[in-house]
mmCIF file of N, CA and C in Angstrom:
data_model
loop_
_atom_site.group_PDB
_atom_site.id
_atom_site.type_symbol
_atom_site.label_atom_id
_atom_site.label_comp_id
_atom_site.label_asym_id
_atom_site.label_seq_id
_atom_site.Cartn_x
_atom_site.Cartn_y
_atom_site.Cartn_z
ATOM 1 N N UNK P 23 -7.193 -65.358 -42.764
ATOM 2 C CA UNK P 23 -5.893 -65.808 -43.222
ATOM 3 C C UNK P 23 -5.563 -67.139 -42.556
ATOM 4 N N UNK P 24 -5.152 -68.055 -43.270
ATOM 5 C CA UNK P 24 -4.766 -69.636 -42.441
ATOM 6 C C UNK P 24 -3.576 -69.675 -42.422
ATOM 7 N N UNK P 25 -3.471 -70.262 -41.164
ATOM 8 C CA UNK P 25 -1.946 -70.318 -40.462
ATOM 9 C C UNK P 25 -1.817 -71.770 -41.491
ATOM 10 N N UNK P 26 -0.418 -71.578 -42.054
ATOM 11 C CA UNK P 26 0.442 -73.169 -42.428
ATOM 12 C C UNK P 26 0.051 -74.510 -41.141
ATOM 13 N N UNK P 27 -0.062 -74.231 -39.930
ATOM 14 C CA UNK P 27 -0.460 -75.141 -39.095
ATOM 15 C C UNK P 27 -1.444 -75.612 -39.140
ATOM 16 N N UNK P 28 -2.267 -74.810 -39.583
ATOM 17 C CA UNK P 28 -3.821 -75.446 -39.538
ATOM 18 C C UNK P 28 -4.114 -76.908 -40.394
ATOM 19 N N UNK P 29 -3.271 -76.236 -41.485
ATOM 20 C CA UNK P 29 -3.448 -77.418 -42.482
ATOM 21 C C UNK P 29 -2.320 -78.788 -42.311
ATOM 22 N N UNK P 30 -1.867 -78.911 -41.597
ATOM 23 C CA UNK P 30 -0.831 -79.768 -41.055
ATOM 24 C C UNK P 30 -1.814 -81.236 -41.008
ATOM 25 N N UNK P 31 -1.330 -82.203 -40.823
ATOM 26 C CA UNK P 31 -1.929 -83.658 -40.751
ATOM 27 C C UNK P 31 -0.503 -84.522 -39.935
ATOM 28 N N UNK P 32 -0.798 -84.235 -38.503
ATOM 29 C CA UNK P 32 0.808 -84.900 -37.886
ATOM 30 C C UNK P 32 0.493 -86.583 -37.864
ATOM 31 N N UNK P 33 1.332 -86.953 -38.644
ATOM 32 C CA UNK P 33 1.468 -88.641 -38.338
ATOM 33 C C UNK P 33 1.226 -89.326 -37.354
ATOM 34 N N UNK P 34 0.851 -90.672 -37.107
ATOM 35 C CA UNK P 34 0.975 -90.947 -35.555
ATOM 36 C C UNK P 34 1.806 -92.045 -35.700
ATOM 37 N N UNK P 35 2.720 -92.121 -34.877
ATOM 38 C CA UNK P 35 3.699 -93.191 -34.681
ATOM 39 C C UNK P 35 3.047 -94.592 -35.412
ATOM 40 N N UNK P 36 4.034 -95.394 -35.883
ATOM 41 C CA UNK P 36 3.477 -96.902 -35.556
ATOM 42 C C UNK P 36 4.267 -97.731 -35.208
ATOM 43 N N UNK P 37 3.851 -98.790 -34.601
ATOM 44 C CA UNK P 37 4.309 -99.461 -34.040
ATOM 45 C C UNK P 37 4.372 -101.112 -34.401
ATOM 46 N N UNK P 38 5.598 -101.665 -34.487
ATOM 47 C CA UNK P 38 5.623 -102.856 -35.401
ATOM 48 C C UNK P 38 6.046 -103.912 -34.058
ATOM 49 N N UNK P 39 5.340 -104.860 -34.373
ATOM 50 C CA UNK P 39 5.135 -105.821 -33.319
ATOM 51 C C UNK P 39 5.007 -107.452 -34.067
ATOM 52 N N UNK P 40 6.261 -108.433 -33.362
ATOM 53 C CA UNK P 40 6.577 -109.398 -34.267
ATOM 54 C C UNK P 40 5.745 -110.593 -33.038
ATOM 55 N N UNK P 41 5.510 -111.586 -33.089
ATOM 56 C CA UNK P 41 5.041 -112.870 -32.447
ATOM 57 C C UNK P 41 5.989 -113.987 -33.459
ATOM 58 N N UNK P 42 5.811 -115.319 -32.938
ATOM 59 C CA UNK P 42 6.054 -116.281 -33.777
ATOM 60 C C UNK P 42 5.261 -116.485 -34.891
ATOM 61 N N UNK P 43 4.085 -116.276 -35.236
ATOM 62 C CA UNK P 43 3.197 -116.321 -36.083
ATOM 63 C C UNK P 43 2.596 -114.964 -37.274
ATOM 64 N N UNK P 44 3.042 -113.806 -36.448
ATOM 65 C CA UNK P 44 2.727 -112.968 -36.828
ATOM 66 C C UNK P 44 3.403 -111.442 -37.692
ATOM 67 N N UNK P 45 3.597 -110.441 -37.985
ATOM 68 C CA UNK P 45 3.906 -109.469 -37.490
ATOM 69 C C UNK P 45 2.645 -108.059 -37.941
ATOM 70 N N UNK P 46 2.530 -107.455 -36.957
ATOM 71 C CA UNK P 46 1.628 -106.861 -36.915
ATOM 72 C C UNK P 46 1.649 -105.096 -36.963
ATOM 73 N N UNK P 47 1.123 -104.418 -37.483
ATOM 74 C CA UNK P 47 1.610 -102.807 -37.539
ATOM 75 C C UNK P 47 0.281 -102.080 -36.801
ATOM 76 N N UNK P 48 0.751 -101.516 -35.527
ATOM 77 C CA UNK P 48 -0.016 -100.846 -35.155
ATOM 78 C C UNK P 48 0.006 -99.051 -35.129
ATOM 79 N N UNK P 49 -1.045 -98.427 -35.782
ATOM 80 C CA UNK P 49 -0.752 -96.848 -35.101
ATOM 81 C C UNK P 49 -1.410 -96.552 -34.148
ATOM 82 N N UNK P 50 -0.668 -95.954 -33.298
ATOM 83 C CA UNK P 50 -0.923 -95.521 -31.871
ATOM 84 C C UNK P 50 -0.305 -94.830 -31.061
ATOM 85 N N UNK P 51 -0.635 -93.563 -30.224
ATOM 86 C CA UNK P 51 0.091 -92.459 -29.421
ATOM 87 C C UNK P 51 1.292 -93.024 -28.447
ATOM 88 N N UNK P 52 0.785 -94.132 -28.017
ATOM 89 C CA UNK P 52 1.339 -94.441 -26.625
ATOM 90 C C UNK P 52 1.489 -96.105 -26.679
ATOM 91 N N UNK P 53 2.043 -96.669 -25.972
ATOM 92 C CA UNK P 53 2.441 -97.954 -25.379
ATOM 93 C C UNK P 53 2.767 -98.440 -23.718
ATOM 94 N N UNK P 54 2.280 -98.967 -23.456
ATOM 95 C CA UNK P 54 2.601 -99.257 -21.977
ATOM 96 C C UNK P 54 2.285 -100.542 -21.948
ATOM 97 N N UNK P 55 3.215 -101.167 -20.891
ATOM 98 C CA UNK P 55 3.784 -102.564 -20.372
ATOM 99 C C UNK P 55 3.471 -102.642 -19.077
ATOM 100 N N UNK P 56 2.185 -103.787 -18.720
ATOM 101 C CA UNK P 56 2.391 -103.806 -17.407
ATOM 102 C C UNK P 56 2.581 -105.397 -16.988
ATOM 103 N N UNK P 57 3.777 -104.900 -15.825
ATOM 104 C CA UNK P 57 4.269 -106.011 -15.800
ATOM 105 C C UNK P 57 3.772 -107.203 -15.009
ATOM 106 N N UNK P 58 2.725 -106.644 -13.690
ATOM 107 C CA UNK P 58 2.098 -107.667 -13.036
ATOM 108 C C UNK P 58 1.474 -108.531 -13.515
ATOM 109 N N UNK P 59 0.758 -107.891 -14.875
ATOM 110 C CA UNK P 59 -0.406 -108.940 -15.907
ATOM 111 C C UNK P 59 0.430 -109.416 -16.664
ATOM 112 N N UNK P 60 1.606 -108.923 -17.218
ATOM 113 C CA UNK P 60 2.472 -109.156 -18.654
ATOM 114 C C UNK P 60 1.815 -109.028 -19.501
ATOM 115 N N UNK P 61 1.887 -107.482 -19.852
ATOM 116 C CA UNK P 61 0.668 -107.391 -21.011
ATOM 117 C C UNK P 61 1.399 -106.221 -21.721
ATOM 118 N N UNK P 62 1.143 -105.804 -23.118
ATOM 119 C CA UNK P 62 1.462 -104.586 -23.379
ATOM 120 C C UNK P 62 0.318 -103.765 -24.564
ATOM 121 N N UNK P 63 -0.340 -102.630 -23.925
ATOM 122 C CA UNK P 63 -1.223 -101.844 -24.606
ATOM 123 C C UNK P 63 -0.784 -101.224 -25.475
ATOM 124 N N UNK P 64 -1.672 -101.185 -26.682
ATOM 125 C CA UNK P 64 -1.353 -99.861 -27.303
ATOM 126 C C UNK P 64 -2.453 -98.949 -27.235
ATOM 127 N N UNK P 65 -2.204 -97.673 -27.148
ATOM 128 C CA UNK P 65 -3.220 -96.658 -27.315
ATOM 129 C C UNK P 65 -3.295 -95.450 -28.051
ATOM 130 N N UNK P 66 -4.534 -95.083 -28.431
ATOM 131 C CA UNK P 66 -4.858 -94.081 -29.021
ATOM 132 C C UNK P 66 -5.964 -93.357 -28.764
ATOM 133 N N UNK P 67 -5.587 -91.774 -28.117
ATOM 134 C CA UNK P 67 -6.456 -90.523 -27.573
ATOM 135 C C UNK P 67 -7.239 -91.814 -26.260
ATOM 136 N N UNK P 68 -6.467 -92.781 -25.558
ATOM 137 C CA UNK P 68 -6.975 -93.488 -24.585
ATOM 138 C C UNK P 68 -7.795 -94.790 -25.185
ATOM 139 N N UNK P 69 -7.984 -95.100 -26.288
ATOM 140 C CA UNK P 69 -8.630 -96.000 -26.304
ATOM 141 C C UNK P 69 -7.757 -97.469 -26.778
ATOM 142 N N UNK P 70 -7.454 -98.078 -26.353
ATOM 143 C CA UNK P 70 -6.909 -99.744 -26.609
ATOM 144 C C UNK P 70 -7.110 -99.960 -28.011
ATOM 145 N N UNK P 71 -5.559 -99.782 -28.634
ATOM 146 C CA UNK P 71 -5.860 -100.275 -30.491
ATOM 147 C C UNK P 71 -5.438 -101.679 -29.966
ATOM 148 N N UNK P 72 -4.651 -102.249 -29.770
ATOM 149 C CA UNK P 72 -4.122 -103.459 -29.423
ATOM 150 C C UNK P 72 -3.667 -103.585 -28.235
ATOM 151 N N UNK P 73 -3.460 -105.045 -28.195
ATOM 152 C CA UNK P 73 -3.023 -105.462 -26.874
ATOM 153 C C UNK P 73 -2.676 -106.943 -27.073
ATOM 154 N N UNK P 74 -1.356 -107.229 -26.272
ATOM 155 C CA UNK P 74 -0.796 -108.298 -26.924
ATOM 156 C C UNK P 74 -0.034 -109.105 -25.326
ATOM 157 N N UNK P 75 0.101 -110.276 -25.122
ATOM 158 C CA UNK P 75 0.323 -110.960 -23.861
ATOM 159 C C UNK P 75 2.483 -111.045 -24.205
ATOM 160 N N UNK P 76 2.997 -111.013 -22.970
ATOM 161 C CA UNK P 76 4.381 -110.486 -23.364
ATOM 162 C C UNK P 76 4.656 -111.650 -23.909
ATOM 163 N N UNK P 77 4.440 -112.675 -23.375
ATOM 164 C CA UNK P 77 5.343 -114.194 -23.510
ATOM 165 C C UNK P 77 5.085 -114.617 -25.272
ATOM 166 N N UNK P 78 3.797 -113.701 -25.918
ATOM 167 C CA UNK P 78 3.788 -113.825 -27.176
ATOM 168 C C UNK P 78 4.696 -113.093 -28.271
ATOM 169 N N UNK P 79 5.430 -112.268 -27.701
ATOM 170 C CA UNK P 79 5.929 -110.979 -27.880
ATOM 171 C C UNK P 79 7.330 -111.131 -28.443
ATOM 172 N N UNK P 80 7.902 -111.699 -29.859
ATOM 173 C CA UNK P 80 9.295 -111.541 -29.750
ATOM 174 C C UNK P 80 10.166 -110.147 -29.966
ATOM 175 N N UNK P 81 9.530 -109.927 -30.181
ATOM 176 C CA UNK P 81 10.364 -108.173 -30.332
ATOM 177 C C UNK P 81 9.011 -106.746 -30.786
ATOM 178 N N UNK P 82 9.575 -106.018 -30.368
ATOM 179 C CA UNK P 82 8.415 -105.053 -30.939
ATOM 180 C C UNK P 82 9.229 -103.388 -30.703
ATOM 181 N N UNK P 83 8.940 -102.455 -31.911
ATOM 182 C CA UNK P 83 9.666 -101.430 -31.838
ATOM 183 C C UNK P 83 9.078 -100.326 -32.713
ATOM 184 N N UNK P 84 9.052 -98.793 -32.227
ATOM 185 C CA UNK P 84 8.268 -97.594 -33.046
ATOM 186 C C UNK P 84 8.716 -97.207 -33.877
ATOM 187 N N UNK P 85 8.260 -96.849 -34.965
ATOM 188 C CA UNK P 85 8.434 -96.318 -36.248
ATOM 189 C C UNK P 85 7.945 -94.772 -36.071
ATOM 190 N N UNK P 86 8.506 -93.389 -36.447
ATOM 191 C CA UNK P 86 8.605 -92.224 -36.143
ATOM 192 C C UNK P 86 8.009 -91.732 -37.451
#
């Protein structure tokens, strides 16, 4: 018998990310900012989908 869960397909966030030149849509679990490098990752199950330098960065925000 299959559980309704099994068959589920959960979305993964994305994440919309603007530059002066650009805007870019990333999906990915997680985000982190570090600030010593000024950098901000994106990730998925650990692996680096993107990565973007802050000072390039005019706004950026998740989509659910």
């Amino acid at each position: 018998m299959n559980d309704i869960l099994d068959t589920l397909n959960f979305m993964k966030p994305t994440y919309v990310v603007k530059t002066d030149k650009n805007v870019c849509r990333i999906q990915a679990s997680t985000c982190s900012i570090d600030t010593d490098l000024k950098i901000i990752c994106f990730y998925d199950k650990g692996s680096v989908q993107a990565m973007f330098r802050v000072d390039d960065v005019k706004t950026f925000y998740k989509i659910i």
